[in-house]
Coordinates of C-alpha atoms in Angstrom, one line a residue:
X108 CA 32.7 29.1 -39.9
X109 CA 32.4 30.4 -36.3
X110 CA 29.4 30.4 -34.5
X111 CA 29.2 32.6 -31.4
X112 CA 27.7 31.4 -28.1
X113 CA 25.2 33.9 -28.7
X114 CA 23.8 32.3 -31.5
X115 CA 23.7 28.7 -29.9
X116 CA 22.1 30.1 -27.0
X117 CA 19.0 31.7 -29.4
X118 CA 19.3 27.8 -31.7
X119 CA 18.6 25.9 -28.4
X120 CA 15.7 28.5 -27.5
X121 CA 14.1 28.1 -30.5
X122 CA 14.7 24.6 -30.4
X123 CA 12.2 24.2 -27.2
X124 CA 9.4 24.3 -28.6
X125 CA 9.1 21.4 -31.9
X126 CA 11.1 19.5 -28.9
X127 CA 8.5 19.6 -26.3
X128 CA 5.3 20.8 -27.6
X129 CA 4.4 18.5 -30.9
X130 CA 2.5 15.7 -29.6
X131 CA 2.2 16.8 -25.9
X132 CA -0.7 15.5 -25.8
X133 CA -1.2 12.2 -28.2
X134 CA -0.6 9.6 -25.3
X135 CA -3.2 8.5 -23.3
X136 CA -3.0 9.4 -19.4
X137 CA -1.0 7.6 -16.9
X138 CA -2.7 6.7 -13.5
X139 CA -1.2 9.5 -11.5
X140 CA -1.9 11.3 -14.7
X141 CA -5.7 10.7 -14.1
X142 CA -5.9 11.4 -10.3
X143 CA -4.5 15.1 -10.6
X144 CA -6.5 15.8 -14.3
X145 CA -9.9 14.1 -12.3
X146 CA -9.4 15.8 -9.1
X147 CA -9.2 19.3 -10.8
X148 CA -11.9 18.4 -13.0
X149 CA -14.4 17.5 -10.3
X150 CA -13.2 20.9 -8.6
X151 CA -14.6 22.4 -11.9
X152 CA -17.6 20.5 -12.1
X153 CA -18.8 21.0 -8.5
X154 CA -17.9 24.2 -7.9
X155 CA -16.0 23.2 -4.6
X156 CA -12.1 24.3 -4.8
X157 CA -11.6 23.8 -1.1
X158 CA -11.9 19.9 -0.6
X159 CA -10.5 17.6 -3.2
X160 CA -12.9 14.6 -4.5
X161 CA -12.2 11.8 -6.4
X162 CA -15.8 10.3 -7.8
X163 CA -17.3 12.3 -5.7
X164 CA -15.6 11.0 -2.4
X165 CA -12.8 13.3 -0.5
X166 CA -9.6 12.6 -1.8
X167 CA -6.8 12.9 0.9
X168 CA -3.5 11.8 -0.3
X169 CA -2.3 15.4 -1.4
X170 CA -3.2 18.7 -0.8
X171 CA -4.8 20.9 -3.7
X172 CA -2.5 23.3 -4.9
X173 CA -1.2 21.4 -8.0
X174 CA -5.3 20.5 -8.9
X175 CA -5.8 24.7 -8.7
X176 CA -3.3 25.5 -11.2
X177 CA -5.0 22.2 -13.7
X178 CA -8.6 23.5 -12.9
X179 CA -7.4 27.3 -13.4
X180 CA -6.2 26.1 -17.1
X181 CA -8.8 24.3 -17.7
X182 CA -11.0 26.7 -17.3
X183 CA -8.7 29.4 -18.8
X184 CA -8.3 27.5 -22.1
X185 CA -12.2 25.9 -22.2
X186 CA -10.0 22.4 -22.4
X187 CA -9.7 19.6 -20.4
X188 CA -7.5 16.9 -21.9
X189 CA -3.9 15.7 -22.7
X190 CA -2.4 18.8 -24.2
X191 CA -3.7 20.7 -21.8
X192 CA -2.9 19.7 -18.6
X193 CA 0.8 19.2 -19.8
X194 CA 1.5 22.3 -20.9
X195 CA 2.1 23.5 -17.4
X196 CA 4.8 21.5 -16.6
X197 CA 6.8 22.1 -19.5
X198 CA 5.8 26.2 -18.7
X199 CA 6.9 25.3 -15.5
X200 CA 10.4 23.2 -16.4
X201 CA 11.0 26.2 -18.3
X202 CA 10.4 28.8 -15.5
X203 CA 12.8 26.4 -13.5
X204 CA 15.7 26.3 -16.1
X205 CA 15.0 30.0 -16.1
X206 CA 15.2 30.5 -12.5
X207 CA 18.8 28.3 -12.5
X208 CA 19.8 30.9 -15.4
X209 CA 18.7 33.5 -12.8
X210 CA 20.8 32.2 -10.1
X211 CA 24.0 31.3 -11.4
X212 CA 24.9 34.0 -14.6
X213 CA 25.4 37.2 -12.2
X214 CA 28.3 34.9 -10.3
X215 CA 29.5 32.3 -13.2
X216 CA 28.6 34.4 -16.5
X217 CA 26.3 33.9 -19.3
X218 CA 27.9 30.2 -20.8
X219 CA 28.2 28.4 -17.6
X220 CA 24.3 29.6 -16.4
X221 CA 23.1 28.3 -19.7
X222 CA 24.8 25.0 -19.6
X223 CA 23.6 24.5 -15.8
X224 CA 20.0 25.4 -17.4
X225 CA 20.1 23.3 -19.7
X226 CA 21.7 20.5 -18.4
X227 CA 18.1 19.9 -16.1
X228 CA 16.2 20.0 -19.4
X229 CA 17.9 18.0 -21.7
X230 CA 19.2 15.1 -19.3
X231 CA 17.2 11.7 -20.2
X232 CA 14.5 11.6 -17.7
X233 CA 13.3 14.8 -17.9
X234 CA 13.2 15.1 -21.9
X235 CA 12.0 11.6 -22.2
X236 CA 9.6 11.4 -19.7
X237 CA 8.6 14.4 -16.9
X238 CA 8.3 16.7 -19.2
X239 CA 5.7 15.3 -21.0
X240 CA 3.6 14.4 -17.9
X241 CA 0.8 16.2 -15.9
X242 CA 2.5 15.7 -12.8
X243 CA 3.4 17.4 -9.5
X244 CA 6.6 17.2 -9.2
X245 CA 8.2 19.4 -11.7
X246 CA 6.3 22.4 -10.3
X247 CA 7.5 20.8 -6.4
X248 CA 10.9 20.9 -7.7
X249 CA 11.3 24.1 -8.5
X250 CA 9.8 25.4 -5.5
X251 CA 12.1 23.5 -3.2
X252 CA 15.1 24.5 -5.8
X253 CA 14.3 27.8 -5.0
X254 CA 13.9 27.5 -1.3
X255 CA 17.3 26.1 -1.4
X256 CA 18.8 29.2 -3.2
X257 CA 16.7 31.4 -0.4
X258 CA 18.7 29.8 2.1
X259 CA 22.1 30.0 0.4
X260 CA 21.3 33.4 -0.4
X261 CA 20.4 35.1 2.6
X262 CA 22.5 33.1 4.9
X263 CA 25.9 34.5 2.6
X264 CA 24.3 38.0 3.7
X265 CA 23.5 37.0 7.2
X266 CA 20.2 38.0 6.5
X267 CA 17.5 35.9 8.7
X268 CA 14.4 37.7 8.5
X269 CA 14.1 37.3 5.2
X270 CA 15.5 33.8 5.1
X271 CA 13.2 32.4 7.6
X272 CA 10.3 34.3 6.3
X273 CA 10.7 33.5 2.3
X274 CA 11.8 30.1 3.4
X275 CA 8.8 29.4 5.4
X276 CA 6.9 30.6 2.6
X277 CA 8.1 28.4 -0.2
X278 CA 7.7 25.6 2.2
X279 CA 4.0 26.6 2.7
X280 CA 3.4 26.4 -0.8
X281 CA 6.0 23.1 -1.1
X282 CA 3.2 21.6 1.3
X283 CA 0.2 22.7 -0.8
X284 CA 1.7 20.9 -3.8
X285 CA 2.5 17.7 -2.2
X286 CA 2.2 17.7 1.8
X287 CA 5.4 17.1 4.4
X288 CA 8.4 16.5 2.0
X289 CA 8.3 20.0 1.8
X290 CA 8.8 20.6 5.5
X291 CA 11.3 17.3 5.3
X292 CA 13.2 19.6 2.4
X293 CA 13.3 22.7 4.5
X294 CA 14.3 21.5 7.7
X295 CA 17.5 18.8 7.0
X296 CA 18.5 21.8 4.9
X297 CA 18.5 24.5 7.2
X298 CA 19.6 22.3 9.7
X299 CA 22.9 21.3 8.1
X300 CA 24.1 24.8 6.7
X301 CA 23.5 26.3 9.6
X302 CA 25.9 23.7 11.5
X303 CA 28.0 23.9 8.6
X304 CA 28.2 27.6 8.8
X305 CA 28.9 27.6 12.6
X306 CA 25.2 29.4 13.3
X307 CA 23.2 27.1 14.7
X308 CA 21.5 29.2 17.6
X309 CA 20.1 31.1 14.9
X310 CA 17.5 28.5 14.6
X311 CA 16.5 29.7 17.7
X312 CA 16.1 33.0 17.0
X313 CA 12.7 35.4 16.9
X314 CA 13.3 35.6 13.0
X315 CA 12.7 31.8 13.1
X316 CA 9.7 31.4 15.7
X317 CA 8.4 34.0 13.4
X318 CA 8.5 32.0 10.2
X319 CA 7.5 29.2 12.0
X320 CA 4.1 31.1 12.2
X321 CA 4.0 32.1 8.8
X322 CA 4.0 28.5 7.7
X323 CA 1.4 27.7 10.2
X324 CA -0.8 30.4 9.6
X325 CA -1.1 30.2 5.7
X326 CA -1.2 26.1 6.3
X327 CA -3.7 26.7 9.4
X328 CA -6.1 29.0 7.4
X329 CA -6.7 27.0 4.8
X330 CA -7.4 23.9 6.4
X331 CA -9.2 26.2 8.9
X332 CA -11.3 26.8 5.6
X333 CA -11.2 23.1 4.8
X334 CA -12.6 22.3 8.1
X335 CA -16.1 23.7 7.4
X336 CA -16.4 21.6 4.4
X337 CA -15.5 18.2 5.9
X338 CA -13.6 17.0 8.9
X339 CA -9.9 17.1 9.4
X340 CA -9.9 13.1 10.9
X341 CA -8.6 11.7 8.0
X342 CA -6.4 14.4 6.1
X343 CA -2.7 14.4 8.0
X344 CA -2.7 10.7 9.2
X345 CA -3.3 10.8 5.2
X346 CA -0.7 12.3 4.4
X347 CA 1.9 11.5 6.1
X348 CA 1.2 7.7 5.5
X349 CA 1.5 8.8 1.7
X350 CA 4.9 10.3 2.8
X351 CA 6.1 7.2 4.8
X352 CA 4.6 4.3 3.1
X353 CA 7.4 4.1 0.4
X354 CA 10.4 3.9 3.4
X355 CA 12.7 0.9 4.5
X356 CA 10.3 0.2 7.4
X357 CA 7.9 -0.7 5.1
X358 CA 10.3 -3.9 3.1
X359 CA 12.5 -6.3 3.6
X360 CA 15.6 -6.5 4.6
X361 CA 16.8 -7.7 1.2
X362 CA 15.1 -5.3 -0.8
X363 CA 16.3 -2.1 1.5
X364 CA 20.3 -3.7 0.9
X365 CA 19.4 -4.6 -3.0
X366 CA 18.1 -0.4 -3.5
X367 CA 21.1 0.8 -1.2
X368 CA 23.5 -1.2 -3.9
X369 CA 21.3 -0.1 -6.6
X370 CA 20.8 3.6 -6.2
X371 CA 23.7 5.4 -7.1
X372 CA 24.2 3.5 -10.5
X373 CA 20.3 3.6 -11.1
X374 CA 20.7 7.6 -10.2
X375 CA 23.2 7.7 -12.9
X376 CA 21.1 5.8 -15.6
X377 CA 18.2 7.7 -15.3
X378 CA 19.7 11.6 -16.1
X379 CA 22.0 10.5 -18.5
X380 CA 24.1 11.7 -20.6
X381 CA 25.0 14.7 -17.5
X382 CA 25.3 12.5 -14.6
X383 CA 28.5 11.1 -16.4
X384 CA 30.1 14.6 -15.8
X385 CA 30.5 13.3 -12.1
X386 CA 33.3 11.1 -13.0
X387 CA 34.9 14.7 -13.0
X388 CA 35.1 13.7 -9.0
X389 CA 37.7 11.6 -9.8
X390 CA 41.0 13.8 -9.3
X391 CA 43.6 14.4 -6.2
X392 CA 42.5 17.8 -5.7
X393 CA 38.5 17.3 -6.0
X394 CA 37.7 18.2 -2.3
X395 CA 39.7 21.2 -2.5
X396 CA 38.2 22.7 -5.9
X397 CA 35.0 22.5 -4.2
X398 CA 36.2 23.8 -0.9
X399 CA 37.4 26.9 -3.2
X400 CA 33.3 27.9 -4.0
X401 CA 31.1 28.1 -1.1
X402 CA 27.9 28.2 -3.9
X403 CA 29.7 24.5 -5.1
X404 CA 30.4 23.5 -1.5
X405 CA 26.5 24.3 -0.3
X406 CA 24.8 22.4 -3.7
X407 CA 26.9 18.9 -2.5
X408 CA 26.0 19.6 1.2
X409 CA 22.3 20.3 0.4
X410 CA 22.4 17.5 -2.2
X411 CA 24.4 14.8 0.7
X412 CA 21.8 16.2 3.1
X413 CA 18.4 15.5 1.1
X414 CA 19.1 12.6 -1.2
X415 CA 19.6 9.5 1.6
X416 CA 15.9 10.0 2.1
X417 CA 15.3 8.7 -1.4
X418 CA 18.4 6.1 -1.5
X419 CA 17.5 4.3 2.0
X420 CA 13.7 4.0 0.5
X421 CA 13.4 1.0 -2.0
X422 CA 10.4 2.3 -3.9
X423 CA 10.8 5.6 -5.1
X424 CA 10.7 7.1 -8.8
X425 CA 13.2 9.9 -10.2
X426 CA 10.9 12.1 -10.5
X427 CA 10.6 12.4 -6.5
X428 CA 14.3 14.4 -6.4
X429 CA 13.9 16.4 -9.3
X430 CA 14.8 19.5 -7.2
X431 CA 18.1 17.9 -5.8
X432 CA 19.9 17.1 -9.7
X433 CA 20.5 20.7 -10.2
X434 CA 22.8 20.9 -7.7
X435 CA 25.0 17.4 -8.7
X436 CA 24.8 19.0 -12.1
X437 CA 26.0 23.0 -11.1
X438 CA 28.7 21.1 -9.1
X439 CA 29.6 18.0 -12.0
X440 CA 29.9 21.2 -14.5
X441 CA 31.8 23.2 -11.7
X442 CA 34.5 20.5 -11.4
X443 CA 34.6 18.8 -14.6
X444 CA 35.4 22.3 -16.2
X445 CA 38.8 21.9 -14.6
X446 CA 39.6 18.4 -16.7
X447 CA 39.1 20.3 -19.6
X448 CA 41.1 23.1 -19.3
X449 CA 43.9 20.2 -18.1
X450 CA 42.7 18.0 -21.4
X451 CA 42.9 14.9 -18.6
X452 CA 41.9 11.2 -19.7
X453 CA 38.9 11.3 -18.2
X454 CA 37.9 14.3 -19.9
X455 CA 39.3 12.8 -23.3
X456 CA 37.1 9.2 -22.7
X457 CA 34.1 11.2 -21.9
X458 CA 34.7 13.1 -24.9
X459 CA 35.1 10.5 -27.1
X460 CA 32.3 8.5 -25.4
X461 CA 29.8 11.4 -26.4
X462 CA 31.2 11.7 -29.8
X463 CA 30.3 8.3 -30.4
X464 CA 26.9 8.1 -29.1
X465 CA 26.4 11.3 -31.6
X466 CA 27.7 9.5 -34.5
X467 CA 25.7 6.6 -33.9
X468 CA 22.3 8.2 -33.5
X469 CA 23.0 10.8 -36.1
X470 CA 23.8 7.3 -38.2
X471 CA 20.6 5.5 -37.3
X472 CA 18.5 8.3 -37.9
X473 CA 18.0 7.2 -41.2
X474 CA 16.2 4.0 -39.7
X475 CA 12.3 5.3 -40.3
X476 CA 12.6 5.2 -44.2
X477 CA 13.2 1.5 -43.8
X478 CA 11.1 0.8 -40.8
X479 CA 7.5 -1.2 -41.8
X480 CA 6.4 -0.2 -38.1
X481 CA 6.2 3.8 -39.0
X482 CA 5.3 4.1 -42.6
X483 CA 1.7 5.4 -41.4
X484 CA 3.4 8.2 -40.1
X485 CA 2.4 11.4 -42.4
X486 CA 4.9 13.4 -44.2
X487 CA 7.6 10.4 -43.5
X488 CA 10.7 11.8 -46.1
X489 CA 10.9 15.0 -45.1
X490 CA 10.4 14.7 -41.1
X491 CA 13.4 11.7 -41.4
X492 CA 15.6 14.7 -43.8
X493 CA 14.9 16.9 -41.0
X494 CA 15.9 14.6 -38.5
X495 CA 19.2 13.5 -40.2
X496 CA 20.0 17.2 -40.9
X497 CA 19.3 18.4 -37.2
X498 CA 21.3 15.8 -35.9
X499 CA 24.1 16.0 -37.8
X500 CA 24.8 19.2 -38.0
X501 CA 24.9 19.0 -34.5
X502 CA 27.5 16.1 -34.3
X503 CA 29.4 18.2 -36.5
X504 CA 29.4 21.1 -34.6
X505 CA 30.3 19.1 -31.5
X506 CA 33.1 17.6 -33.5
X507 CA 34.9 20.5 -34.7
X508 CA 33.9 23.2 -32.2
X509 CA 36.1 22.0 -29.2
X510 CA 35.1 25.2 -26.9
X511 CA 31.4 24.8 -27.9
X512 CA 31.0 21.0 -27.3
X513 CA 28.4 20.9 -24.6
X514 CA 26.4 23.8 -26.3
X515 CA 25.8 21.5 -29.3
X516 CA 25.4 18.2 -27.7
X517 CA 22.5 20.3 -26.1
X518 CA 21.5 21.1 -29.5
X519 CA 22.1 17.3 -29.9
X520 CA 19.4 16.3 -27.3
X521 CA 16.7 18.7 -28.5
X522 CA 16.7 17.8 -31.9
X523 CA 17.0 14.2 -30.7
X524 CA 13.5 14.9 -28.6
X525 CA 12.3 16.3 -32.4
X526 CA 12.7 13.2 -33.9
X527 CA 11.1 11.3 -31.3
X528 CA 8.3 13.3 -31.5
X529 CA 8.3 12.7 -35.0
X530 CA 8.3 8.8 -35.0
X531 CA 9.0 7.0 -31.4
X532 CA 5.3 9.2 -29.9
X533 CA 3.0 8.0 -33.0
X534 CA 4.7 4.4 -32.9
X535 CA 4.2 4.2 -29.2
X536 CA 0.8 5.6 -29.4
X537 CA -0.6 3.2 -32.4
X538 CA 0.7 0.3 -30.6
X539 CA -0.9 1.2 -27.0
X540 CA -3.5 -0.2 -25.4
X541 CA -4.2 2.9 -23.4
X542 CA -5.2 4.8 -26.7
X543 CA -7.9 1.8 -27.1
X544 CA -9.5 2.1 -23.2
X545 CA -9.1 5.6 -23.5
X546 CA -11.7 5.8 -27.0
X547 CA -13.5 2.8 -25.3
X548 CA -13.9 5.1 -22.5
X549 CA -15.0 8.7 -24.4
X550 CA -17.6 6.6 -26.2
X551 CA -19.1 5.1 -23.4
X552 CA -19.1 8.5 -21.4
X553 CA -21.1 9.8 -24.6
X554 CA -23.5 6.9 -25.2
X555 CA -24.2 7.3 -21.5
X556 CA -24.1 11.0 -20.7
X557 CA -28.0 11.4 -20.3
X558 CA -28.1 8.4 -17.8
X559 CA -26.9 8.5 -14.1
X560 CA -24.2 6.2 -13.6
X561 CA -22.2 5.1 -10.1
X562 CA -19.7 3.7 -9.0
X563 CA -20.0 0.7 -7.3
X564 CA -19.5 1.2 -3.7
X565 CA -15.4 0.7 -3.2
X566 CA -14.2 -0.3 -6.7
X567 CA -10.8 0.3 -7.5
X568 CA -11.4 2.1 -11.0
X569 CA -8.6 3.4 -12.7
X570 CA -8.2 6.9 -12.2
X571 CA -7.6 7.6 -16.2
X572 CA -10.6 5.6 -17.2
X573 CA -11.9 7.6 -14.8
X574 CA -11.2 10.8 -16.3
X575 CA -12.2 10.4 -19.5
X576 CA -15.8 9.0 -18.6
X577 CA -16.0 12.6 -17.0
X578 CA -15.0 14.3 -18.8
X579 CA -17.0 13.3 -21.8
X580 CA -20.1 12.9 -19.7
X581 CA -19.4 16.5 -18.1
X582 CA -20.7 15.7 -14.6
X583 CA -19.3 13.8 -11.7
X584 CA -19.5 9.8 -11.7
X585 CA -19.9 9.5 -7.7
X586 CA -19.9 6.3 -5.9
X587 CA -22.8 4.7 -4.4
X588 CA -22.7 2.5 -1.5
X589 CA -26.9 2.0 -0.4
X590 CA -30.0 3.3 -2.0
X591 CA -29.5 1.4 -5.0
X592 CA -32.1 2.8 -8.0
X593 CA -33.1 0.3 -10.4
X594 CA -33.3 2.3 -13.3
X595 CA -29.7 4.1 -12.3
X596 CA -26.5 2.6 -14.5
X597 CA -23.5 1.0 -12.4
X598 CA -19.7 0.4 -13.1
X599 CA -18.9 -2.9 -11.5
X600 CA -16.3 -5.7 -11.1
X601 CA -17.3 -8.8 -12.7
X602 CA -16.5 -10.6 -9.5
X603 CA -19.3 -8.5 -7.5
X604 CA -21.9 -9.5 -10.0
X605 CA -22.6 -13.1 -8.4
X606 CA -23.8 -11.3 -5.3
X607 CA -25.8 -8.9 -6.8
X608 CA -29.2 -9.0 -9.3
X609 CA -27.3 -7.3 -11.6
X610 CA -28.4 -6.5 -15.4
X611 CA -25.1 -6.0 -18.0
X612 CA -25.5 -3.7 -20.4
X613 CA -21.6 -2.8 -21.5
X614 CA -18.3 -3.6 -20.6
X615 CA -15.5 -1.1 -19.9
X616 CA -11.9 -2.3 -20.4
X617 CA -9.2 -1.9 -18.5
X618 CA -5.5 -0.5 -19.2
X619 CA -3.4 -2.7 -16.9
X620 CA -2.9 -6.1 -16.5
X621 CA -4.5 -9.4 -17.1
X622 CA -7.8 -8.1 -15.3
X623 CA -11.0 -8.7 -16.6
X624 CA -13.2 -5.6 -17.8
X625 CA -15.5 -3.3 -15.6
X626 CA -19.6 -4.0 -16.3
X627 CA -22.1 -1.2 -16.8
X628 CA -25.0 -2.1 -16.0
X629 CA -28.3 -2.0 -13.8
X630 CA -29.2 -3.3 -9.9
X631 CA -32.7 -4.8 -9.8

């Protein structure tokens, strides 16, 4: 039976939402997790949008943008937990997917758009991590994809006022959301297309100067606003150490060579199974496909001109070039389109290879009706019928539907994401030790709500603990460093407690580690 595009494209629609909402919010909180969630809540609680706190102390290391958008939802919604503060990134991995959509059907058509689309949604890191995080960096991505397409854009139109100006402007809000890399972004980029393009005293031009001052104004005034709430000392040494401190300068020797080696295969690993399409590269005539398409042409350049950054630093996380895989995907898609049409070998291995990997899955898909570990799991039959049913069908369809094969491994990947929300996210969470601080920590913040409680002085607490004491409690727990009250509760290390006259009362447990626990208790 045929199956029109048109009715794959509506399948992997619908398919979005059992494949990333259902369970969004069962895990506990990461660390990162808990420093945006508690930053936005203590902008809630106190009132104060303008200077970020963490336990009541300024928090420098980003600027507030991303904690806006949290504490807007949470106050939106009346909720301020897991589910909550995830939903915007999968809103905004959406918007992104819809804003590569946006970009590419007008020039490719309808099926390639989608593919590209998809292809950032359904490549392994983001549908088995990032999207089911409360982190910056898929909203930072998209920002900085789009400031790339401003450029390309407006530079094929020779346009500069409205380059500069919309550039600058993404940028400004690029910086809001997670400080310079956004000015690190815009600059190597401009810098090499407009060599690249032979138009390189543009970037002196008025049109430039001009959105120069846009960035510095909408910057300037809010730390201009900032600046009457607390002292501008510590904020950019802040942040650009927070931009630096991850850089060769700051390892060895071995470690820098060890990454360098590392990256490209570790790059590969991590946004599988799409990243294989850049064995595509491997033909006589590569360089001059891509030479065809200036669009093709400007996503390497941009992608060559950004990513070093990331492979010359040892310790960096996927996540950080989110906004650059787009382009190696658009590009992979671009050139691997032509193996196909010439039914080469390494379009045939690559076929086969996927095929397999289908079959397999598809195969062990069965697995939870045997499995002791997830017989808790409610309604166990018919999720694992479901499962089996989604995913075969699928393999099917990529099997016999050799002009629809990418379309349905697409269906593939979000009904494989169903079934790991089914089974792998209740395993996970049963068996994590986060899901026992975090209740540890809720009770606590209720058995102590009607008590004031510190932190004492500089202790490193961790930042999802953190959050949940607040949240339950529903006020700031601030940190106190003289002035101690003897009838006043304290969170302390156990190795503080020899020097002080210190009463226990509870013990708080920590997530990571072989670390002993936090003690509440009182300072005589």
């Amino acid at each position: 039976m045929k199956i029109s595009n048109k009715i794959l494209y509506i399948l992997a629609l619908i398919l979005l939402f059992p494949a990333f909402l259902p369970n969004l919010g069962l895990l506990a909180f990461i660390d990162d997790e808990g420093i945006r969630s508690l930053v936005a809540l203590e902008m809630e609680l106190s009132g104060n949008w303008i200077t970020p706190t963490l336990h009541g102390d300024y928090y420098y290391k980003k600027p507030p943008l991303f904690n806006w958008i949290l504490g807007a939802w949470y106050q939106v919604t009346g909720q301020a937990n897991e589910f909550y503060a995830r939903l915007p990134t999968v809103a905004i991995m959406f918007a992104y997917a819809a804003s590569i959509f946006g970009v590419l059907g007008p020039k490719y058509g309808t099926k390639f758009a989608f593919l590209s689309a998809f292809l950032l949604i359904t490549c392994g890191r983001v549908i088995f991590w990032e999207s089911m995080l409360s982190l910056i960096d898929m909203t930072f991505s998209w920002v900085m994809f789009m400031l790339f397409m401003v450029i390309y854009h407006f530079m094929e139109k020779q346009r500069y006022w409205p380059l500069f100006l919309l550039s600058y402007l993404l940028t400004a809000i690029g910086f809001m959301l997670k400080g310079l890399p956004a000015v690190v972004f815009q600059g190597l980029t401009l810098l090499m297309y407009f060599i690249y393009c032979g138009k390189i005293k543009k970037l002196f031009s008025l049109a430039h100067i001009i959105g120069g001052l846009v960035f510095i104004v909408l910057i300037g005034g809010y730390y201009a606003i900032y600046d009457q709430y607390n002292s501008l000392e510590n904020v950019f040494a802040t942040l650009f150490t927070e931009s630096s401190k991850r850089t060769a300068a700051n390892f060895s020797v071995g470690d820098t060579i060890g990454h360098l080696l590392a990256f490209p295969f570790e790059l590969i690993y991590h946004f599988v199974p799409w990243t294989l399409l850049v064995l595509g590269f491997i033909r006589k005539d590569a360089l001059a496909l891509i030479r065809k398409d200036r669009f093709i042409t400007f996503c390497l350049l941009t992608f060559g001109a950004n990513i070093w950054i990331y492979w010359i630093s040892p310790e960096v996380y996927p996540r950080y070039f989110l906004m650059l895989m787009p382009l190696i995907f658009i590009s992979s898609l671009y050139v691997f389109d032509f193996h196909k049409k010439e039914n080469t070998i390494i379009y045939r291995i690559l076929d086969r290879l996927l095929l397999i990997i289908c079959v397999v899955i598809s195969l062990a898909s069965w697995a939870p009706l045997f499995a002791e570990s997830v017989q808790f799991i409610p309604n166990l039959i018919p999720k694992t019928l479901l499962g089996v049913i989604l995913l075969s069908s699928a393999t099917i369809g990529y099997y016999f539907k050799k002009e629809q094969r990418f379309l349905y491994l697409i269906l593939f990947l979000l009904s494989f994401r169903i079934v790991f929300n089914f089974f792998v996210l209740p395993h996970r969470n049963a068996n994590d030790y986060g899901d026992v601080v975090r209740k540890q920590a809720q009770h606590l913040g209720t058995t102590y709500q009607d008590q004031e409680l510190y932190v004492y002085k500089d202790l490193l607490m961790e930042p999802a603990l953190s959050f949940y004491m607040t949240n339950t409690r529903g006020q700031i727990i601030p940190r106190k460093y003289q002035g101690f009250q003897g009838d006043a509760l304290y969170i302390v290390h156990p190795d503080t407690i020899p020097k002080l006259n210190f009463e226990k009362v509870d013990s708080l447990l920590q997530r990571h580690g072989n670390k002993p626990t936090y003690f509440i208790g009182k300072i005589k």
